[in-house]
């Protein structure tokens, strides 16, 4: 099968030729996969590299006009996007693609002072000496909290794959407010909040966040048993959405990848690509089938309550046994392993609450799993877990992630084909039952190039609106002005409101977005100004300004009011441990001040009525002009305070 065959497949003749890739072909793809994919793209691009591949002149600007947001107008949607190994989360406007804000999460950010101020350090986590425990992060998946199957505008959750942390962002200020590190895991990849309580019918909002660990490690990972495969395990973790404490963990067979939760709250699931528990990629794709692993949340929590748990290492978190061996009888089982084609990637919940769809990745298929059949298996009334699979259409090469519209269609990214494929879920089910006339694949559109995640507007709620699909592509090559070896990625906006999908905009995005959610703007209510009382250390009156000394610990209290700091100068001694507390008493929206101290590596901002503090050792005598970094006033440059460090 050549790339030519793949590229010229007609949407109507879905790839009967596309058989499951065998391991030998895959070994090739794994090594040369990207170049295979990219050369396929190259054939599509009629223009030589370096010139835009699309031909907008042929369409005329007018055709795209309705996707533009004119000056002074606001976007219809927010798009919240993870920033991959930048460790941050970004907020864009949709459809404009305008970047509004970068929310520092696991990274340091000297614009806002994230990782510099005491308050942010306390959230990120410190070593005993007060320095940051970690400086790096890798954000993959962002999801918001739900009420009644809709975004409630309260929280957003995002994972750090590198150090196994979960962060919460509060949506009113769009700032990170909690970060926790999950015990005994590595490669925390998929995460999803629940949508209602599995036990208490009255609780119809998010109370838990589920977290999947991709890499198996020896438990505990303390240097013992490092070459003993039986010691290696992955844990699936449940975190309380309010307290952000770990409620329980589940010991599983195989690994976790992405995570999905059902709208009725009863099920959480993770797709597993390494049921083989192999250490090398050849081993990880040795079996023809892996699994989508379902967790019966209520039963697990009963087991936790009943004390059927153990702990690992110094962690106090109760761990329940969710391995196959311990869960043979469906009627009492905590978990259900549904076999699906080899090395699947994403798992996504359909908005009608009925199905989870896993993408094949190494198989050209998507697998549709019917949730009430999974529950039937847990009741002991479904013979084989595989019988919960109600469709498995062939949709194209390298399927990764799926979004949904309001008409029963699914949109799956095809990494190797560089396409988005639109397919109909009910038709796929009919076809699986044997209906030869069922038209499963509805449309395909090329994207530039190699899509990873894709998402529809409001697609993760019970009410998607069927307007847009955003394709976050991993390569952009010739789509933008060249900027050296590191290319931006492309986020391509696709209008899905008609029968044919239409790419309507290329947005350049800084490396490397993975997941996004597209949220209607009226579901988000932000605060534009803080309350002084939000901060226990606030300096509420300029008269409280001054320098307080206790031994060699010095506290400098200061306020900012454009265009001045309340202390034109302050004096400390060499060797002092200095804490500066700064409250911005300007309460005008958008009036932010900054505070930088040369040679002391201090730089942060204070938003209207916000208080922040920094602590450092005054180890260099001399004069240091602290100045406002954030343009605030005609006399912004004059807004300074002189720090005098005496010998
Ligand atoms: Cu497919 Cu980390 Cu969601 Cu990226 S994962 S693409
Ligand atoms: Cu205050 Cu610039
Ligand atoms: Ca596998």
PDB file of N, CA, C and O and ligand atoms in Angstrom, residues 273-274 276 284-285 290 343, ligand 3:
ATOM      1  N   UNK A 273      -2.726   1.503  25.496  1.00  0.00           N
ATOM      2  CA  UNK A 273      -2.006   1.026  24.319  1.00  0.00           C
ATOM      3  C   UNK A 273      -0.923   0.024  24.684  1.00  0.00           C
ATOM      4  O   UNK A 273      -0.346  -0.619  23.832  1.00  0.00           O
ATOM      5  N   UNK A 274      -0.664  -0.089  25.971  1.00  0.00           N
ATOM      6  CA  UNK A 274       0.404  -1.007  26.375  1.00  0.00           C
ATOM      7  C   UNK A 274      -0.139  -2.049  27.359  1.00  0.00           C
ATOM      8  O   UNK A 274       0.336  -2.166  28.479  1.00  0.00           O
ATOM      9  N   UNK A 276       0.403  -4.916  26.886  1.00  0.00           N
ATOM     10  CA  UNK A 276       1.521  -5.877  26.923  1.00  0.00           C
ATOM     11  C   UNK A 276       2.461  -5.577  28.084  1.00  0.00           C
ATOM     12  O   UNK A 276       3.264  -6.407  28.476  1.00  0.00           O
ATOM     13  N   UNK A 284       5.391  -3.065  22.919  1.00  0.00           N
ATOM     14  CA  UNK A 284       4.122  -2.403  23.215  1.00  0.00           C
ATOM     15  C   UNK A 284       3.101  -2.598  22.108  1.00  0.00           C
ATOM     16  O   UNK A 284       1.943  -2.253  22.269  1.00  0.00           O
ATOM     17  N   UNK A 285       3.550  -3.085  20.927  1.00  0.00           N
ATOM     18  CA  UNK A 285       2.557  -3.323  19.873  1.00  0.00           C
ATOM     19  C   UNK A 285       2.583  -4.775  19.422  1.00  0.00           C
ATOM     20  O   UNK A 285       2.266  -5.084  18.288  1.00  0.00           O
ATOM     21  N   UNK A 290      -5.503  -4.098  22.300  1.00  0.00           N
ATOM     22  CA  UNK A 290      -5.286  -3.548  23.626  1.00  0.00           C
ATOM     23  C   UNK A 290      -6.658  -3.385  24.269  1.00  0.00           C
ATOM     24  O   UNK A 290      -7.506  -4.242  24.060  1.00  0.00           O
ATOM     25  N   UNK A 343      -2.981  -0.562  20.120  1.00  0.00           N
ATOM     26  CA  UNK A 343      -2.422   0.764  20.394  1.00  0.00           C
ATOM     27  C   UNK A 343      -3.359   1.916  20.063  1.00  0.00           C
ATOM     28  O   UNK A 343      -3.050   2.774  19.230  1.00  0.00           O
TER      29      UNK A 343
HETATM   30 CA1  LIG B   3      -0.244  -2.479  22.472  1.00  0.00          CA
END
